[in-house]
Coordinates of C-alpha atoms and ligand atoms in Angstrom, one line a residue:
M1 CA -22.4 0.6 -10.7
W2 CA -19.1 2.4 -10.1
S3 CA -19.1 4.7 -7.1
L4 CA -18.4 8.3 -8.0
G5 CA -17.9 10.3 -4.9
A6 CA -17.8 9.9 -1.2
P7 CA -20.4 7.4 0.3
G8 CA -23.8 8.8 -0.2
S9 CA -22.8 11.7 -2.5
S10 CA -22.6 12.0 -6.3
R11 CA -19.4 13.0 -8.1
C12 CA -19.2 16.7 -7.3
R13 CA -17.1 19.8 -7.6
H14 CA -16.6 22.2 -4.7
A15 CA -15.7 25.8 -4.3
D16 CA -12.9 27.2 -2.2
P17 CA -14.1 29.5 0.7
P18 CA -14.6 33.2 -0.2
D19 CA -11.1 34.7 -0.6
Q20 CA -11.4 38.2 -2.3
L21 CA -13.5 41.3 -2.4
D22 CA -15.0 42.6 -5.7
E23 CA -15.3 46.2 -6.7
G24 CA -18.5 46.7 -4.7
G25 CA -16.8 45.3 -1.5
R26 CA -18.6 41.9 -1.8
Y27 CA -16.9 38.6 -1.5
T28 CA -16.4 36.7 -4.7
F29 CA -15.9 33.0 -4.8
V30 CA -12.9 31.6 -6.7
M31 CA -14.1 28.3 -8.0
A32 CA -11.4 25.7 -7.8
E33 CA -12.3 22.6 -9.7
E34 CA -11.6 19.6 -7.5
K35 CA -9.6 16.9 -9.2
S36 CA -11.4 13.6 -9.4
I37 CA -9.3 10.6 -8.2
Y38 CA -9.7 6.9 -8.8
V39 CA -8.4 4.7 -6.1
A40 CA -7.8 1.2 -7.5
G41 CA -8.0 -1.4 -4.7
H42 CA -10.0 0.8 -2.2
T43 CA -11.1 -2.0 0.0
G44 CA -7.6 -3.2 0.8
L45 CA -5.1 -2.2 3.5
V46 CA -3.6 0.6 1.4
G47 CA -6.6 1.7 -0.6
S48 CA -8.9 2.0 2.4
A49 CA -6.2 4.2 4.2
I50 CA -6.0 6.4 1.1
L51 CA -9.8 6.8 1.1
R52 CA -9.7 7.9 4.8
Q53 CA -6.9 10.4 4.0
L54 CA -8.8 11.8 1.0
E55 CA -12.0 12.2 3.0
R56 CA -10.1 13.8 5.9
R57 CA -8.8 16.4 3.4
G58 CA -12.3 17.1 2.2
R59 CA -11.9 15.5 -1.2
T60 CA -15.3 14.3 -2.5
S61 CA -14.7 13.5 -6.1
I62 CA -13.4 10.0 -5.3
I63 CA -14.0 7.1 -7.8
T64 CA -14.0 3.5 -6.6
A65 CA -15.2 0.2 -8.0
S66 CA -15.5 -3.1 -6.1
H67 CA -13.9 -6.3 -7.3
R68 CA -17.4 -7.6 -8.1
E69 CA -18.1 -4.6 -10.3
L70 CA -14.8 -4.5 -12.0
D71 CA -12.2 -7.2 -12.5
L72 CA -9.0 -5.3 -13.1
R73 CA -7.5 -8.3 -14.9
E74 CA -10.0 -7.8 -17.7
Q75 CA -8.6 -5.3 -20.2
A76 CA -11.9 -4.4 -21.9
S77 CA -13.7 -3.8 -18.6
V78 CA -10.9 -1.6 -17.4
W79 CA -11.0 0.4 -20.6
G80 CA -14.8 0.8 -20.4
F81 CA -14.6 1.9 -16.8
M82 CA -11.9 4.5 -17.4
E83 CA -13.7 5.8 -20.5
Q84 CA -16.9 6.2 -18.4
T85 CA -15.3 7.7 -15.3
R86 CA -12.4 9.7 -16.8
P87 CA -10.5 10.4 -13.5
D88 CA -8.0 13.3 -13.3
Q89 CA -5.8 11.3 -11.0
V90 CA -5.3 7.6 -10.3
I91 CA -3.6 5.7 -7.4
V92 CA -2.9 2.0 -8.1
T93 CA -3.0 0.0 -4.9
A94 CA -4.9 -3.0 -6.3
G95 CA -3.3 -6.4 -6.6
T96 CA -2.9 -9.9 -5.2
V97 CA -0.9 -9.6 -2.0
G98 CA 0.1 -11.8 0.9
G99 CA 2.8 -12.8 3.4
I100 CA 5.8 -15.0 2.8
H101 CA 3.9 -18.3 2.8
D102 CA 1.2 -17.0 0.4
N103 CA 3.8 -15.6 -2.0
R104 CA 5.7 -18.9 -2.2
S105 CA 2.4 -21.0 -2.4
R106 CA 0.8 -19.1 -5.3
P107 CA 3.6 -17.6 -7.4
A108 CA 1.7 -18.0 -10.7
E109 CA -1.3 -16.1 -9.4
F110 CA 1.0 -13.4 -7.9
L111 CA 2.7 -12.9 -11.2
Y112 CA -0.4 -13.2 -13.5
D113 CA -2.8 -11.1 -11.5
N114 CA -0.4 -8.3 -10.7
T115 CA 1.1 -7.9 -14.2
K116 CA -2.4 -7.9 -15.7
I117 CA -3.9 -5.4 -13.2
H118 CA -1.0 -3.0 -13.4
A119 CA -0.7 -3.1 -17.2
N120 CA -4.5 -2.7 -17.7
V121 CA -4.9 0.2 -15.2
I122 CA -1.7 2.1 -16.4
D123 CA -2.5 1.7 -20.1
A124 CA -6.1 2.7 -19.7
A125 CA -5.0 5.8 -17.6
H126 CA -2.8 6.8 -20.6
R127 CA -5.6 6.3 -23.1
V128 CA -8.1 8.6 -21.2
G129 CA -5.4 11.2 -20.5
V130 CA -5.1 10.9 -16.7
E131 CA -3.0 13.9 -15.5
K132 CA -1.2 12.0 -12.7
L133 CA -0.9 8.4 -11.7
L134 CA 0.8 7.0 -8.6
Y135 CA 1.7 3.4 -8.7
L136 CA 2.6 1.5 -5.5
G137 CA 5.2 -1.2 -5.5
S138 CA 7.0 -2.9 -2.6
S139 CA 10.4 -3.0 -1.0
C140 CA 10.7 -6.6 -2.2
I141 CA 11.6 -5.3 -5.7
Y142 CA 15.2 -4.8 -4.5
P143 CA 17.8 -7.5 -4.7
R144 CA 17.9 -9.9 -1.7
L145 CA 21.3 -8.8 -0.6
S146 CA 21.0 -5.1 -1.3
P147 CA 23.2 -2.5 0.6
Q148 CA 21.4 -1.3 3.7
P149 CA 19.6 1.0 3.9
I150 CA 18.5 0.3 0.3
P151 CA 18.8 3.2 -2.1
E152 CA 16.5 3.4 -5.1
S153 CA 19.6 2.9 -7.3
A154 CA 19.8 -0.8 -6.1
L155 CA 16.9 -1.7 -8.4
L156 CA 17.9 -4.5 -10.9
T157 CA 21.4 -4.8 -9.6
G158 CA 21.2 -8.4 -8.3
P159 CA 19.1 -11.6 -7.7
L160 CA 15.7 -11.2 -6.0
E161 CA 14.6 -13.0 -2.8
P162 CA 13.2 -16.4 -4.1
T163 CA 10.1 -16.4 -1.7
N164 CA 8.7 -13.3 -3.4
E165 CA 10.3 -13.3 -6.8
A166 CA 7.0 -13.6 -8.7
Y167 CA 5.4 -10.6 -6.9
A168 CA 8.6 -8.6 -7.2
L169 CA 8.8 -9.2 -11.0
A170 CA 5.2 -8.0 -11.4
K171 CA 6.0 -4.9 -9.3
I172 CA 9.2 -4.2 -11.3
A173 CA 7.2 -4.4 -14.5
G174 CA 4.7 -1.9 -13.1
I175 CA 7.5 0.6 -12.4
A176 CA 8.9 0.0 -15.9
M177 CA 5.4 0.7 -17.3
C178 CA 5.2 4.1 -15.5
D179 CA 8.6 5.0 -16.8
T180 CA 8.1 3.8 -20.4
Y181 CA 4.7 5.6 -20.7
R182 CA 6.4 8.7 -19.4
T183 CA 9.2 8.4 -22.0
Q184 CA 7.1 7.5 -25.0
Y185 CA 3.8 9.4 -24.3
G186 CA 4.9 12.0 -21.7
C187 CA 2.6 10.7 -19.0
N188 CA 3.2 12.0 -15.5
F189 CA 3.1 8.5 -13.9
I190 CA 5.2 8.0 -10.7
S191 CA 6.1 5.0 -8.6
A192 CA 6.4 4.8 -4.8
M193 CA 8.0 1.8 -2.9
P194 CA 6.6 1.4 0.6
T195 CA 8.3 -0.7 3.2
N196 CA 6.4 -3.5 5.1
L197 CA 3.0 -2.1 6.0
Y198 CA 0.3 -2.8 8.7
G199 CA -2.9 -1.3 10.1
P200 CA -6.7 -1.5 9.8
Y201 CA -8.1 -3.6 7.0
D202 CA -4.9 -5.7 6.9
R203 CA -5.3 -9.5 6.3
F204 CA -5.1 -10.8 9.9
D205 CA -4.6 -14.4 8.7
P206 CA -2.2 -16.6 10.6
E207 CA -1.3 -18.6 7.5
F208 CA -1.4 -16.2 4.5
G209 CA -1.1 -12.7 6.1
H210 CA 2.1 -10.7 6.6
V211 CA 4.0 -11.2 9.8
L212 CA 2.6 -8.3 11.9
P213 CA -1.1 -9.0 11.3
A214 CA -0.5 -12.8 11.5
L215 CA 1.3 -12.6 14.8
L216 CA -1.2 -10.1 16.2
R217 CA -3.9 -12.7 15.5
K218 CA -1.9 -15.6 16.9
C219 CA -1.2 -13.6 20.1
H220 CA -4.9 -12.7 20.4
E221 CA -6.0 -16.3 19.9
A222 CA -3.4 -17.6 22.4
A223 CA -4.7 -15.1 25.0
Q224 CA -8.2 -16.3 24.4
R225 CA -7.3 -20.0 24.6
G226 CA -4.9 -19.4 27.5
D227 CA -2.6 -22.2 26.2
G228 CA 0.6 -20.2 26.6
V229 CA 2.3 -20.7 23.2
V230 CA 2.6 -18.4 20.1
E231 CA 4.3 -19.9 17.0
V232 CA 6.7 -17.6 15.3
W233 CA 8.1 -18.7 11.9
G234 CA 11.8 -18.8 11.0
S235 CA 14.8 -17.9 13.2
G236 CA 13.4 -14.6 14.4
R237 CA 16.7 -12.9 13.2
A238 CA 15.3 -11.5 10.0
I239 CA 15.1 -7.7 10.2
R240 CA 12.2 -5.6 8.9
E241 CA 11.0 -2.0 8.8
F242 CA 7.3 -1.5 9.5
M243 CA 5.1 1.5 8.6
H244 CA 1.6 2.2 9.7
V245 CA -0.6 2.5 6.6
D246 CA -2.0 5.9 7.6
D247 CA 1.6 7.2 7.3
L248 CA 1.9 5.7 3.9
A249 CA -1.5 7.2 2.7
D250 CA -0.3 10.6 3.9
A251 CA 3.0 10.1 1.9
C252 CA 1.0 9.1 -1.2
L253 CA -1.0 12.3 -1.3
F254 CA 2.2 14.2 -0.6
L255 CA 3.9 12.6 -3.6
L256 CA 0.9 13.3 -5.8
D257 CA 1.5 17.0 -5.1
H258 CA 5.3 17.1 -4.9
F259 CA 6.9 14.4 -7.0
D260 CA 7.1 14.2 -10.8
E261 CA 10.1 12.0 -11.6
P262 CA 10.7 8.6 -13.2
G263 CA 11.9 5.6 -11.2
P264 CA 10.9 4.5 -7.8
I265 CA 10.9 6.6 -4.6
N266 CA 11.2 4.8 -1.3
V267 CA 8.7 5.3 1.5
G268 CA 10.0 4.0 4.9
T269 CA 10.3 5.0 8.5
G270 CA 14.1 4.4 9.0
V271 CA 13.4 2.3 12.0
E272 CA 14.0 -1.5 11.9
V273 CA 13.3 -4.4 14.3
S274 CA 14.1 -8.1 14.3
I275 CA 11.1 -10.5 14.0
A276 CA 11.9 -11.7 17.5
E277 CA 11.7 -8.1 18.8
L278 CA 8.4 -7.6 16.9
A279 CA 7.0 -10.9 18.3
T280 CA 8.0 -9.8 21.8
L281 CA 6.3 -6.4 21.5
L282 CA 3.1 -8.1 20.3
R283 CA 3.2 -10.8 23.0
D284 CA 3.9 -8.3 25.8
L285 CA 0.9 -6.1 24.7
I286 CA -1.6 -8.9 23.9
C287 CA -0.7 -12.1 25.8
P288 CA 2.0 -11.2 28.4
G289 CA 4.0 -14.1 29.8
M290 CA 3.2 -16.5 27.0
E291 CA 6.0 -18.5 25.3
L292 CA 7.2 -17.5 21.8
R293 CA 8.1 -20.7 20.0
F294 CA 10.2 -20.3 16.8
D295 CA 9.7 -22.7 13.9
P296 CA 13.0 -22.9 11.9
S297 CA 11.3 -25.0 9.2
M298 CA 9.6 -21.9 7.9
P299 CA 11.6 -19.4 5.8
D300 CA 13.2 -16.2 7.0
G301 CA 13.0 -14.6 3.6
T302 CA 15.2 -11.6 3.0
P303 CA 17.7 -11.3 5.9
R304 CA 17.3 -7.5 6.2
K305 CA 15.1 -4.9 4.4
L306 CA 15.5 -1.3 5.4
L307 CA 14.7 1.4 2.9
D308 CA 16.8 4.5 2.4
S309 CA 14.1 7.1 2.4
S310 CA 16.4 10.1 2.3
R311 CA 15.0 11.3 -1.1
L312 CA 11.5 11.5 0.3
A313 CA 12.8 13.3 3.4
A314 CA 14.6 15.8 1.3
L315 CA 11.3 16.6 -0.4
G316 CA 9.9 17.3 3.1
W317 CA 8.0 14.2 4.2
T318 CA 8.8 11.9 7.1
A319 CA 6.7 9.3 8.9
S320 CA 5.1 10.2 12.2
I321 CA 3.5 7.1 13.7
S322 CA 5.9 5.0 15.9
L323 CA 5.8 1.2 15.8
S324 CA 4.4 0.9 19.4
E325 CA 1.7 3.6 18.7
G326 CA 0.8 1.9 15.5
I327 CA 0.6 -1.6 17.0
D328 CA -1.5 -0.2 19.9
S329 CA -4.1 1.5 17.6
T330 CA -4.2 -1.5 15.3
Y331 CA -4.9 -3.8 18.2
R332 CA -7.6 -1.5 19.5
W333 CA -9.2 -1.6 16.0
F334 CA -8.9 -5.4 15.6
P335 CA -11.3 -7.0 18.2
E336 CA -14.4 -5.1 17.0
N337 CA -13.6 -5.3 13.3
V338 CA -11.9 -8.7 12.8
A339 CA -11.9 -10.9 15.8
S340 CA -15.6 -10.8 16.3
Ligands
GFB1 O1 5.7 -10.3 6.5 P1 6.3 -11.5 5.8 O2 5.3 -12.6 5.5 O3 7.0 -11.2 4.5 O4 7.4 -12.2 6.8 P2 8.4 -10.6 4.0 C1 8.4 -11.4 7.4 C2 9.3 -12.3 8.3 O5 8.4 -12.7 9.5 C3 9.8 -13.6 7.8 C4 8.6 -14.0 9.8 O6 11.1 -13.8 8.3 C5 8.9 -14.6 8.4 O7 9.5 -15.9 8.5 N1 7.4 -14.6 10.5 C6 7.4 -15.0 11.7 C7 6.2 -14.6 10.0 N2 6.2 -15.4 12.0 C8 5.4 -15.2 11.0 C9 4.0 -15.4 10.7 O8 3.2 -15.9 11.5 N3 3.6 -15.1 9.5 C10 4.4 -14.5 8.5 N4 3.9 -14.1 7.4 N5 5.7 -14.3 8.8 C11 7.0 -9.8 2.0 C12 6.6 -10.3 0.7 O9 8.1 -10.4 2.5 O10 7.3 -8.4 2.0 C13 5.5 -9.5 0.1 O11 6.3 -11.7 0.8 C14 5.7 -8.0 0.2 O12 5.4 -9.9 -1.2 C15 6.2 -7.6 1.6 O13 6.6 -7.6 -0.7 C16 6.6 -6.2 1.7 O14 8.7 -9.3 4.6 O15 9.5 -11.6 4.1

C-alpha cells in the first residue's frame, strides 16, 4: 500500500501552537491544515533528502510509494494512485538517472523512462487538482557550449552534449509540460534545475554512478586494497559545480513557498572545480599518497557546466554546505551505509 505520512504514522493534520487569547482569557488554537505532499522518487538521492528536510520541518502528511508499489511509467497506475491519495503538493524527483557512462550506454531507457514518468505524474497532478508541483530537471538541459555561468535563458539556444542528450531531452519535455499545463490549465507547476549533486543515498557505483560517488568508492577500495592507483576518466580538465543534496532539498522547499513562475530556475553553488581537483580532494581525504591515473579513452562530456543562480539568490536563497564539508560528511556516511 501507499505510505501516507511519516514512518509509523497515518496521514494526519496538525495544529499550530496556541497563539491567541479568547474573550475569557483562555488560549484558543488556530488550526492550520497541513498540506499533504507527495514525493515521487523518495528512495533516491534527491527524494530521500527532501523527506529528511520535510521531517526536520515537522511535516507529517507525506505521501510516498515505492517502485514495487507503483511503476510511474504506467499511466493507469499513476492516475489511480493520485485519485486515491489526492496530494496538495507534489515534488517530482523520480526518474532513471546515472553518470556519463550510464547515460551513453542506455539512451533509449533514459529517454523512455523519464518522458513517461514525468508526463504521467504531471498530467495526473493536473487531473486531481494539485495546488503546487515542483519538477526537478538537470543542468544538462542547457546547450553543450553555453555561456558561463549558464543563465536560464540559454535553454534551447544550441546543440546538447551528446553523452546525455536523451536524458536532457526528457528533462526539457518535463519543463515544457509544467509550462504548457500552466498556460492551458492555470496549474502552478514550477521547474528547478539543480547542478551536479552528491550526498547520502547516491549511487556509489564505479561504472554507472556520477563522478563524485564513483571516485569516492574507487578511492575507498584503493585504500582497502592498498594497491596505490585510482582510475579517473577523461582528461581531468572538465569543470563541474557540485552541490550537497541537503542544500538542494532546502532550496526545493524554499521554491515551493516562494516561486510561482514558468520556465526553469537554476539551483547551484557558484563554486566550480576541475575533475582533477575533485579527484585530488577525494584522494587526499580517503587514500593519501595514492596515484591518480587518468584514462583519456573515456569522455569528458561538457567541458564546463556552471549555473548562473542569481535569480534564486535574488529571491533570498543561497547554498550553505561547502564542497569539502559535504565530501567529509558523505564519506563519514558511506562506510556504514554502503561499503559494508
Ligand atoms: O558526473 P558525470 O558522470 O556526468 O561525469 P556529467 C563528470 C566528469 O567526471 C566527466 C569525469 O568529465 C567524466 O569523464 N570522471 C572522471 C568520471 N572519473 C569518473 C568516474 O569514475 N565516473 C564518472 N561518472 N565520471 C551528467 C549527466 O553529466 O550530469 C547526467 O550524465 C546529469 O545525466 C548530470 O545530467 C547532472 O556531469 O558529465
